[in-house]
Short mmCIF file of C-alpha atoms and ligand atoms in Angstrom, two decimals:
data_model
loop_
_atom_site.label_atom_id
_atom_site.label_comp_id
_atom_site.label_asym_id
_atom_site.label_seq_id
_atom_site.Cartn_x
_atom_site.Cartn_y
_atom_site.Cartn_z
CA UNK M 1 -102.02 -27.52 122.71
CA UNK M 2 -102.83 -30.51 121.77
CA UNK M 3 -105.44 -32.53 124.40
CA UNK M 4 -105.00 -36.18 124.98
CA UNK M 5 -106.96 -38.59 122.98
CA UNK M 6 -109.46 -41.39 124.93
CA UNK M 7 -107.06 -44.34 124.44
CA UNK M 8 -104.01 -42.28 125.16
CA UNK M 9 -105.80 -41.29 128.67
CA UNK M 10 -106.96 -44.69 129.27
CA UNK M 11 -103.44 -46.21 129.01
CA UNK M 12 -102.28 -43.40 131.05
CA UNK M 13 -104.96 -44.68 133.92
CA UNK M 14 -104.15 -48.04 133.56
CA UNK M 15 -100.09 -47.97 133.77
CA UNK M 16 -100.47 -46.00 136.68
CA UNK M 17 -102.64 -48.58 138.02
CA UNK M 18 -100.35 -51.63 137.25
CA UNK M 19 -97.40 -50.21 138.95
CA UNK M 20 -99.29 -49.66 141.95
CA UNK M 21 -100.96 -53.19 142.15
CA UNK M 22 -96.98 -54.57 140.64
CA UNK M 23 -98.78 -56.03 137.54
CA UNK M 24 -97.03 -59.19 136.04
CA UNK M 25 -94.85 -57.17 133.36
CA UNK M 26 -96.13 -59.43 130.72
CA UNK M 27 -99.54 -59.14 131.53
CA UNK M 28 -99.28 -55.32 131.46
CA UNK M 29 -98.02 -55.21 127.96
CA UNK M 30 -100.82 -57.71 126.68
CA UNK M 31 -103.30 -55.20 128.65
CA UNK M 32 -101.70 -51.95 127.10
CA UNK M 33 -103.54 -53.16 123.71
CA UNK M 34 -106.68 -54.59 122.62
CA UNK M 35 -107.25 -58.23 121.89
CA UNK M 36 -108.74 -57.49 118.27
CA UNK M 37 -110.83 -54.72 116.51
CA UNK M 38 -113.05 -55.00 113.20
CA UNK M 39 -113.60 -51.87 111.06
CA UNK M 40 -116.49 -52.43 108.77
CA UNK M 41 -118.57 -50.81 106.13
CA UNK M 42 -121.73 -50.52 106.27
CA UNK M 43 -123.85 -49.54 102.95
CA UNK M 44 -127.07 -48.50 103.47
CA UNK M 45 -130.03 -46.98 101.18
CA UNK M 46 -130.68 -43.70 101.85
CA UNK M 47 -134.65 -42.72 101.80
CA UNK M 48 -133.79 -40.85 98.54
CA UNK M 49 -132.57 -43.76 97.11
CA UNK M 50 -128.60 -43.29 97.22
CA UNK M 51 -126.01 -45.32 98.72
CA UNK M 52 -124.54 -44.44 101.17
CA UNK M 53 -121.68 -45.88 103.59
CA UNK M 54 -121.12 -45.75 107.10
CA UNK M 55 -117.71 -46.77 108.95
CA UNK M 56 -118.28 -49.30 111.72
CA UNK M 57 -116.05 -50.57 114.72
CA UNK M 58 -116.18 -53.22 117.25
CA UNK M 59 -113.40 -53.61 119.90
CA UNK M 60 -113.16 -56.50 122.20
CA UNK M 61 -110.81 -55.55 124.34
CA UNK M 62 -109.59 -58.58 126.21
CA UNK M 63 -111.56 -61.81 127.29
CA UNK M 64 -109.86 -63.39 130.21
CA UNK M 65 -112.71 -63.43 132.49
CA UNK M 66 -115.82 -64.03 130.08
CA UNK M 67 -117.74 -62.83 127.03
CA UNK M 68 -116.91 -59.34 126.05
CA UNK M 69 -119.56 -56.62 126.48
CA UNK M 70 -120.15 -53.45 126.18
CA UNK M 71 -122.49 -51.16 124.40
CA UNK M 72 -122.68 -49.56 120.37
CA UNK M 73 -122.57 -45.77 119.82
CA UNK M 74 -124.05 -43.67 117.31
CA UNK M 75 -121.81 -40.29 116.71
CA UNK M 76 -120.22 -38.51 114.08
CA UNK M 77 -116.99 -38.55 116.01
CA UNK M 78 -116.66 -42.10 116.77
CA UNK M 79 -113.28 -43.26 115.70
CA UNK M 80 -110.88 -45.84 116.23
CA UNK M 81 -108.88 -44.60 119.14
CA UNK M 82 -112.51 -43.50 120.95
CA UNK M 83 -113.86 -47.34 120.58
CA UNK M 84 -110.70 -49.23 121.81
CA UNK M 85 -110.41 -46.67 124.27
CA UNK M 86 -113.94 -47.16 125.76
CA UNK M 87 -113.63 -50.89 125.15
CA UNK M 88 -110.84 -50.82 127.81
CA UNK M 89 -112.60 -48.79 130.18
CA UNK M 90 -115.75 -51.91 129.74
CA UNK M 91 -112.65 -54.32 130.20
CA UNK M 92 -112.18 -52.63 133.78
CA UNK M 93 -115.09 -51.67 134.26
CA UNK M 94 -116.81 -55.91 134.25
CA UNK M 95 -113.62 -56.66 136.67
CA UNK M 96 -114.03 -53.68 139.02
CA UNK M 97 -117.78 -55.01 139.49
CA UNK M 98 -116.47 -58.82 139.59
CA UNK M 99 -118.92 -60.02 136.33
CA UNK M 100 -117.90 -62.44 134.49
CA UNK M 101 -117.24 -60.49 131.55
CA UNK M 102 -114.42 -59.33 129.19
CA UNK M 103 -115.02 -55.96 127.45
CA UNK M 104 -115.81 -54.67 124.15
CA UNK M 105 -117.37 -51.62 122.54
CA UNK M 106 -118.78 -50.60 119.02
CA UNK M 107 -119.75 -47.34 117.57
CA UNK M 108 -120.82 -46.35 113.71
CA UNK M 109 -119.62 -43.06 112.81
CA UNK M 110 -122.91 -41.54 111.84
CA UNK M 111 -125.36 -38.44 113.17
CA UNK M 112 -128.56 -40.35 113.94
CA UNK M 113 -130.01 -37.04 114.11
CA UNK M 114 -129.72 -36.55 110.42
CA UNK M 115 -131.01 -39.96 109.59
CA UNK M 116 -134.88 -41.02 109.24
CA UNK M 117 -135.52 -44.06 111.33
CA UNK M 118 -135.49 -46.74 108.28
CA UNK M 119 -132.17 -45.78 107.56
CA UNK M 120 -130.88 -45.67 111.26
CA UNK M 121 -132.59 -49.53 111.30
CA UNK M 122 -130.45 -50.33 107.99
CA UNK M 123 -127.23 -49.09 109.64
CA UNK M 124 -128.04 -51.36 112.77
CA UNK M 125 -129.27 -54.29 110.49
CA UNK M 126 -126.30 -54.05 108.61
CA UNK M 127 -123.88 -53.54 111.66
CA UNK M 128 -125.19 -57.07 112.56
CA UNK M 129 -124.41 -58.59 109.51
CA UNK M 130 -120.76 -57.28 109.69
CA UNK M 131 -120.02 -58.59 112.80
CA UNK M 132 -122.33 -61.84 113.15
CA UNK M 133 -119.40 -64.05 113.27
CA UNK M 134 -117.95 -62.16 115.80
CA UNK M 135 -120.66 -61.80 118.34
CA UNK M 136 -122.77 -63.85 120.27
CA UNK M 137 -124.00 -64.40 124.03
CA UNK M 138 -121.12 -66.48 124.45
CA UNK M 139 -118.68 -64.73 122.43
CA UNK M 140 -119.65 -61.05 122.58
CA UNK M 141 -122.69 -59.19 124.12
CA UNK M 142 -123.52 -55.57 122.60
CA UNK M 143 -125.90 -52.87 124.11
CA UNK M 144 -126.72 -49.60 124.06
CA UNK M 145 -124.75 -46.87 124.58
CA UNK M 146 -125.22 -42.69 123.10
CA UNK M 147 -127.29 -42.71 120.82
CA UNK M 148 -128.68 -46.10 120.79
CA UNK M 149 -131.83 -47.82 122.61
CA UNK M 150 -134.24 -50.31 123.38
CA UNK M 151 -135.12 -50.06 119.90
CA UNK M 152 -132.10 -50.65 117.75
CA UNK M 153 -131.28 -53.63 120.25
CA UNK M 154 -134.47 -55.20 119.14
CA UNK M 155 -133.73 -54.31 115.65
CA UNK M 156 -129.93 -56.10 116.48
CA UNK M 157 -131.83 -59.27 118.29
CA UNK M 158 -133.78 -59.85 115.49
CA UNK M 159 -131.12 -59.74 112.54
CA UNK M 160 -129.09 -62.05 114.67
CA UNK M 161 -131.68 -64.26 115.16
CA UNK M 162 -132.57 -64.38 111.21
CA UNK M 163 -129.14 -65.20 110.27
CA UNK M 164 -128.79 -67.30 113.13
CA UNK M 165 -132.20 -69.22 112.55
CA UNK M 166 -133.82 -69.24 115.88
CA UNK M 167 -134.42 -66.73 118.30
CA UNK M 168 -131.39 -65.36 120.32
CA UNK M 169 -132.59 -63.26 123.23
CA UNK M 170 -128.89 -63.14 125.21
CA UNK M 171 -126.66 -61.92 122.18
CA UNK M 172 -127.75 -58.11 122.92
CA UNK M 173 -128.84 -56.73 125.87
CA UNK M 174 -130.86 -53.22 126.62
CA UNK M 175 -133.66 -54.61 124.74
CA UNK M 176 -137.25 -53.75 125.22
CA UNK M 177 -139.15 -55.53 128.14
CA UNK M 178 -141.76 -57.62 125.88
CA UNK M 179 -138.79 -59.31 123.93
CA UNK M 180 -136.92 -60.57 126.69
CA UNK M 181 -134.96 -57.28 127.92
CA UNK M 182 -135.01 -56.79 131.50
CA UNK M 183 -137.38 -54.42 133.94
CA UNK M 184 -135.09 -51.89 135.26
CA UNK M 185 -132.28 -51.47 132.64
CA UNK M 186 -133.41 -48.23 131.28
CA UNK M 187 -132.96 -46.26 134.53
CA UNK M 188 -129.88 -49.09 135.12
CA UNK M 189 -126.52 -46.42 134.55
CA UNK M 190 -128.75 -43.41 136.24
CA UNK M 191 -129.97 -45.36 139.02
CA UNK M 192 -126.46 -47.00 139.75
CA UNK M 193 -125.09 -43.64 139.58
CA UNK M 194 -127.50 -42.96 142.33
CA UNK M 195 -126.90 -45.38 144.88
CA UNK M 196 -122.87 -44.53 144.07
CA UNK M 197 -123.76 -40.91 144.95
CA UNK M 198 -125.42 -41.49 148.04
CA UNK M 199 -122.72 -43.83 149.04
CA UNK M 200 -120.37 -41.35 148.50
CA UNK M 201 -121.90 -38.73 150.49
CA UNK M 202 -121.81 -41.00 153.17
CA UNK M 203 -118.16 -41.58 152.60
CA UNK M 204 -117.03 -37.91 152.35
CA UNK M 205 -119.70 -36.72 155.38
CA UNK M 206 -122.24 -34.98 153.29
CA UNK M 207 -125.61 -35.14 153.79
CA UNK M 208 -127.67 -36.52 150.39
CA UNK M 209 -130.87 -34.44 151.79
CA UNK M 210 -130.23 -30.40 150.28
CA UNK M 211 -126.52 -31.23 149.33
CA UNK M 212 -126.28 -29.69 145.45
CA UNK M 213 -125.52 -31.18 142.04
CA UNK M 214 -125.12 -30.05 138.47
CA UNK M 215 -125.35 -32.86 135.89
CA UNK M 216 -123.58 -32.40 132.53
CA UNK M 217 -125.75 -34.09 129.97
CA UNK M 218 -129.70 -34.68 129.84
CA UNK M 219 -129.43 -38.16 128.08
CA UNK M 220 -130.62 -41.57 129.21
CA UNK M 221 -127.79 -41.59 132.02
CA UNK M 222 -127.95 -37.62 133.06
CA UNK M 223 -131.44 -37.44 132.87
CA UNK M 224 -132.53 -40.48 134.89
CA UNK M 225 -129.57 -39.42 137.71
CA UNK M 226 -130.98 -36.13 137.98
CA UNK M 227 -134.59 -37.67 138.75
CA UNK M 228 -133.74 -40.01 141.18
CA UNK M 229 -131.43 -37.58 142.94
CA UNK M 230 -134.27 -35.14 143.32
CA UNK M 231 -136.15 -38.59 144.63
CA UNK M 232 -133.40 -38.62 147.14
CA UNK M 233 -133.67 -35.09 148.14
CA UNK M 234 -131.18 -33.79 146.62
CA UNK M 235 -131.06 -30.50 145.15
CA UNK M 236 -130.10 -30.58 141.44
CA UNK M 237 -129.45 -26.66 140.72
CA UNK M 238 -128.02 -27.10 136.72
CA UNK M 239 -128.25 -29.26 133.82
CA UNK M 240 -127.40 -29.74 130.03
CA UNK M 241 -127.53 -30.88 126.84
CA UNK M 242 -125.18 -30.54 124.04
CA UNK M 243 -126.73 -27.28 123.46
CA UNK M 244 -126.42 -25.85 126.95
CA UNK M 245 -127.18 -25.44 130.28
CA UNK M 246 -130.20 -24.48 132.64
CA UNK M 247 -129.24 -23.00 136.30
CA UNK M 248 -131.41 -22.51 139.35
CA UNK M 249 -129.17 -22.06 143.20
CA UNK M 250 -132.34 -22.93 144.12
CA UNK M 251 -132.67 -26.33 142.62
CA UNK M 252 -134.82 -27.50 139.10
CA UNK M 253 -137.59 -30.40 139.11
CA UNK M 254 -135.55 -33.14 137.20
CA UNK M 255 -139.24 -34.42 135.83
CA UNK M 256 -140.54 -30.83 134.59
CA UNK M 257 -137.19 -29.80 132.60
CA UNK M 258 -137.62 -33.72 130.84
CA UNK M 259 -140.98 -32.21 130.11
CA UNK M 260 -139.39 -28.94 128.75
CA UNK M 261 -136.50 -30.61 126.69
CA UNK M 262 -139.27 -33.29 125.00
CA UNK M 263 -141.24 -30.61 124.05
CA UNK M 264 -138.43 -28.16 123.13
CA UNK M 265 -135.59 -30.11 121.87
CA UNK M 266 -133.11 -28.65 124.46
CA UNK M 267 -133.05 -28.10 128.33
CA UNK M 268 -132.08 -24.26 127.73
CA UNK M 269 -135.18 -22.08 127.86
CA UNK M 270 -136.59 -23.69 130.72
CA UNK M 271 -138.80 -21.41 132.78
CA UNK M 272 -137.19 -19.69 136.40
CA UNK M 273 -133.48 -21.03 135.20
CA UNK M 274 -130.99 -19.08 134.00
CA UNK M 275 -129.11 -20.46 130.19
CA UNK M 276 -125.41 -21.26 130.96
CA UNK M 277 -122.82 -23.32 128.75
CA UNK M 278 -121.67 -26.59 129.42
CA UNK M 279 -118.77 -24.97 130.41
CA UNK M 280 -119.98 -22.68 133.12
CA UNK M 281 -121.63 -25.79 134.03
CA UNK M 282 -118.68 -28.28 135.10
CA UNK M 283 -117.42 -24.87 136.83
CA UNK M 284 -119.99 -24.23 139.36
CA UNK M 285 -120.12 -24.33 142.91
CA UNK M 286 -121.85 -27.32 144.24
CA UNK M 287 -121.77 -29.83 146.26
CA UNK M 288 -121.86 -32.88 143.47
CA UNK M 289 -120.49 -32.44 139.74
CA UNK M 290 -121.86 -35.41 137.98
CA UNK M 291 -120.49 -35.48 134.13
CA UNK M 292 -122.70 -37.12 132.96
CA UNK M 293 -122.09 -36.51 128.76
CA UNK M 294 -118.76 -37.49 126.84
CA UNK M 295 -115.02 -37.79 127.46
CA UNK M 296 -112.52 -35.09 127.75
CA UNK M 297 -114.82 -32.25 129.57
CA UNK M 298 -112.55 -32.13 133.08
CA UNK M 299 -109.04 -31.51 131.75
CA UNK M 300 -106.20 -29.77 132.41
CA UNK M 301 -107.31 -26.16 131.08
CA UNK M 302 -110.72 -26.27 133.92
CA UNK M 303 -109.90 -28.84 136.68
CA UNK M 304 -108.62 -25.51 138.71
CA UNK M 305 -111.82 -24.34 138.24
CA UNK M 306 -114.13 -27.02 139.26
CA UNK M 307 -115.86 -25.75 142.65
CA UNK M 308 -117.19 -29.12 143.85
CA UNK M 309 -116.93 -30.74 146.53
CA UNK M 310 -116.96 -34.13 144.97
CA UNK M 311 -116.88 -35.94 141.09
CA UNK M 312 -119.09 -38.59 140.49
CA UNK M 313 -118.43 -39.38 137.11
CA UNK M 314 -121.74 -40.91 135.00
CA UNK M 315 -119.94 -40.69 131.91
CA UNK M 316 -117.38 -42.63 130.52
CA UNK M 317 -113.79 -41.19 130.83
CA UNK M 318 -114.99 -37.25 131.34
CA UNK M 319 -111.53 -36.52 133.51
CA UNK M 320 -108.53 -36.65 131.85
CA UNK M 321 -105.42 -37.66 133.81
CA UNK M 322 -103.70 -34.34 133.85
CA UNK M 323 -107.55 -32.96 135.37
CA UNK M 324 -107.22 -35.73 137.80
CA UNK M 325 -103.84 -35.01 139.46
CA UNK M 326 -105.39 -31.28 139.63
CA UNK M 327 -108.85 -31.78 141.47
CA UNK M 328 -106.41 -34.56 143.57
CA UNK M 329 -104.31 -32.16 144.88
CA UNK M 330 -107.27 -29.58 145.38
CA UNK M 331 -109.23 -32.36 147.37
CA UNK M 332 -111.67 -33.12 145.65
CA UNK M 333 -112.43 -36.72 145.39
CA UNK M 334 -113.28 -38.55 142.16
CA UNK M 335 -115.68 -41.36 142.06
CA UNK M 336 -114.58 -43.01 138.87
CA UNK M 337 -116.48 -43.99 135.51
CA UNK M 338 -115.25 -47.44 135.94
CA UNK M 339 -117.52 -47.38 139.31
CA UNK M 340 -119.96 -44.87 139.33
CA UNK M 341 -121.51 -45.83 135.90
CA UNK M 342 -121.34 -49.48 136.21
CA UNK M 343 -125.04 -49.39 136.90
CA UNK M 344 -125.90 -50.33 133.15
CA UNK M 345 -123.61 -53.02 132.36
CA UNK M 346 -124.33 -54.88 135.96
CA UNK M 347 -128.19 -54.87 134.85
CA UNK M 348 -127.24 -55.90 131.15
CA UNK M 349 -125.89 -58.91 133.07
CA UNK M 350 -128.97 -59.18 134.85
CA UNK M 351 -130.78 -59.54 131.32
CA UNK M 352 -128.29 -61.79 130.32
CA UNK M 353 -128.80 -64.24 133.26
CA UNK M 354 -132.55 -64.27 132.84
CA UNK M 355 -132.47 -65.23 129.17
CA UNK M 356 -130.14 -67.99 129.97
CA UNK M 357 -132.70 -69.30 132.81
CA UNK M 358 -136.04 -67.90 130.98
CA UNK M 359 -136.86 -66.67 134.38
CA UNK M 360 -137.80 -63.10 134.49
CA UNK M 361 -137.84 -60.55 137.54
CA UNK M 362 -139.61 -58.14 138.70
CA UNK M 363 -138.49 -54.38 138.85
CA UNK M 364 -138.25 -54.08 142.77
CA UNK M 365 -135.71 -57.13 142.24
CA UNK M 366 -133.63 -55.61 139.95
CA UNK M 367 -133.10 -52.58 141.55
CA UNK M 368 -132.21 -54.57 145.06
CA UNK M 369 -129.79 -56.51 143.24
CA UNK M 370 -128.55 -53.83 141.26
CA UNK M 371 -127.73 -51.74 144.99
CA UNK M 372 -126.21 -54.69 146.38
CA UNK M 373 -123.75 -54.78 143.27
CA UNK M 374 -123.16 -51.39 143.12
CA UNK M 375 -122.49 -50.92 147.38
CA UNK M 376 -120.06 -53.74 147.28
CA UNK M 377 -118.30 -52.76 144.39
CA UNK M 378 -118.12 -49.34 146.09
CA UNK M 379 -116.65 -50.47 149.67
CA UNK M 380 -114.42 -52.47 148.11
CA UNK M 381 -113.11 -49.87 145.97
CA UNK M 382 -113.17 -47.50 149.48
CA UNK M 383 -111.26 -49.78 151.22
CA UNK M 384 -108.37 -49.91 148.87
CA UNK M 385 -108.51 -46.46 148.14
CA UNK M 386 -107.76 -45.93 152.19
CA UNK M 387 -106.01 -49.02 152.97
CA UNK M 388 -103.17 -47.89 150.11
CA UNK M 389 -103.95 -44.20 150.58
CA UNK M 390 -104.68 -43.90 146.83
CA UNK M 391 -107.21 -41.93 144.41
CA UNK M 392 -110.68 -44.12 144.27
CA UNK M 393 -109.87 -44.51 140.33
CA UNK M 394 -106.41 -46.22 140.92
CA UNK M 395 -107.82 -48.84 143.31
CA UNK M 396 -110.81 -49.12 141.33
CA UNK M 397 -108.26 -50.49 138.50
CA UNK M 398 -106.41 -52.62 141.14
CA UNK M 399 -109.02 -54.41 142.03
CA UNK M 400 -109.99 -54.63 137.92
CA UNK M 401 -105.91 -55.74 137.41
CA UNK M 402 -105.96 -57.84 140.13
CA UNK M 403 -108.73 -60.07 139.12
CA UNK M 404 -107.61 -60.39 135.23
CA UNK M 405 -104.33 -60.70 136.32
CA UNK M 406 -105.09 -63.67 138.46
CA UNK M 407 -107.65 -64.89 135.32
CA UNK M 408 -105.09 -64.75 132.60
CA UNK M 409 -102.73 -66.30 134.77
CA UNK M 410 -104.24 -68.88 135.53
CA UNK M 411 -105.66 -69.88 132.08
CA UNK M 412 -101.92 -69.53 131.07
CA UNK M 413 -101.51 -69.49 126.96
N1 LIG U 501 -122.93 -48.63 127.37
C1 LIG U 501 -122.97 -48.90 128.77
C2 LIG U 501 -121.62 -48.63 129.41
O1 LIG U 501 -120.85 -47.84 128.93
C3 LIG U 501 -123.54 -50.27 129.08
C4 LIG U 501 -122.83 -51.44 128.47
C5 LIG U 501 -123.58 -52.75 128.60
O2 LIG U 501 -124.65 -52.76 129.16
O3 LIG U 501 -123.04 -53.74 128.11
O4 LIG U 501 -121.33 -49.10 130.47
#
């Protein structure tokens, strides 16, 4: 059978979103595709001297209510339908939070993990190059996503800023602290994810303090939830990698299986846990399953099989629609991508903001004003979820709908 692709599964989300909130009809069809995507290549110099070339994307997905944004990936399987896809999910994701932001997303189809660090700074060098008309931090706002970091966003800055002849701080953000990026954005998706989690605890009366969670993926989202959950008292009994699992009922220190996985390459191994696949993983009983990795892991094949008592998804689009209507009718609520992981992008604004002033703030500041953001966004989403007795994704994308609707109406065209 076949499974449904990202873009496929995103439409899916969103019709069922603009019939509930009665979408203008027109509007609807202009949001059921994006506003323009650029396929580039990219020809690097290998450090043995050969060419080689890399395909590049960038989707901006619509622009009614600002700049697009969104982040660049790094992965052997990006492709076309995975970028516009994930730019659409940014495109809700800016509205659901209320920034004023359109939404984009990039990717090079390349393994970074078989590449030497010159040529990884070529292929992000050259992605620049490709799309410098295109971007800009009025225009279009890149930042890191799998695979990418503080590091190629300084590497991005400063090719912009060559061909552009001055410095340009705001036309990435995620960059490293001492050039302009912001305190706080590393942790930014994990630490939104976070204050989601405990909100939704609160929400579906469970106590944060000795409630369980199992985190799919160790990355810079997974791996920074998974800390600041233990912070919170939370016991986090499993987590993975793209290798595998590592499972204790009687919860893992976040911190020492970081330790483990920096020293070892992979969270399996680690010492008192028990390996398990990434598949046992998203089945376990617990009280939090936090997906935390790539699309397409809940679907239609395990959704009867997931034995939480709630989904807060880190990742971006892990639950396919057919897994949705599943874990909906089994109760189990989902806290959606669009929400839960907004944590990055509402910080990435933050950076933006202060390189437009040149006024910078402190950590403790950024993470007050990134729970603020994240709480609202969360009630609001709540409320419409009750008020119209719908799943928290569907409202999530009314409230998205709603505010581009009203946007692109408004600007007429
Ligand atoms: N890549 C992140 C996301 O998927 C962050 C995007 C951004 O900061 O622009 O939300």
């Amino acid at each position: 059978m076949k499974t449904i692709t990202p873009f496929q599964a995103m439409l899916k989300q969103l019709d069922t979103a603009a019939g509930e909130a009665r979408l203008d009809p027109a509007i609807h069809a202009a949001l059921r595709q994006p506003m323009r995507t650029l396929i580039a290549s990219i020809p690097i110099k290998t450090c043995s001297g050969e060419l080689q070339v890399f395909t590049a994307y960038r989707c901006q997905y619509n622009n009614a209510l600002g700049p697009t944004k969104g982040g660049i990936r790094y992965n052997p399987n990006v492709d076309l339908d995975e970028v516009e896809a994930l730019a659409g999910w940014m495109t809700w994701k800016c509205a659901a939070l209320g920034l004023p932001y359109g939404g984009a997303k990039g990717g090079v189809q390349c393994d970074p993990k078989a590449l030497g660090a010159r040529e990884v700074e070529s292929i992000s060098r050259g992605y620049v190059r490709a799309m410098a008309e295109w971007i800009g931090p009025d225009e279009d706002i890149p930042a890191p996503d799998m695979n990418t970091n503080e590091q190629t966003m300084a590497w991005m800055m400063d090719e912009y800023s060559k061909i552009e002849g001055k410095l340009v701080p705001g036309v990435v953000t995620g960059k490293p602290v001492s050039l302009q990026g912001s305190h706080g954005r590393k942790s930014a998706t994990g630490r939104g994810g976070m204050f989601t989690t405990l909100k939704a605890c609160a929400a579906f009366r469970m106590k944060p303090s000795g409630s369980t969670v199992a985190v799919q993926g160790f990355g810079n989202v997974g791996s920074f939830a998974a800390q600041l959950l233990h912070d919170k008292r939370c016991k986090v009994v499993a987590v993975s990698d793209s290798r595998g699992g590592a499972y204790n009922p009687k919860g893992l220190d976040p911190y020492k299986v970081a330790e483990h996985k920096e020293k070892t390459g992979s969270v399996l191994g680690f010492k008192g846990a028990k390996d398990i696949t990434n598949k046992d993983l998203l089945e376990l009983k617990c009280d939090v399953l936090v997906p935390a990795a790539l699309e397409n892991q809940i679907t239609r094949e395990n959704a009867g099989n997931v034995r939480a008592r709630m989904v807060v998804e880190l990742a971006n689009g892990p639950t396919t629609p057919d897994a949705d209507r599943v874990l909906h009718e089994k109760g189990i609520p989902v806290v959606p991508d669009i929400l839960a992981n907004a944590g990055g992008v509402t910080v990435s604004y933050f950076e933006w903001l202060q390189n437009r002033v040149g006024e910078y703030w402190g950590e403790d500041e950024v993470n007050c004003r990134l729970k603020q953001k994240m709480e609202n966004a969360f009630d609001a989403v709540l409320r419409v979820s009750k008020q119209r007795e719908i799943p928290m994704r569907t409202a999530a994308y009314y409230i998205a709908l709603k505010r581009i609707e009203e946007a692109m109406l408004m600007r007429g065209s």
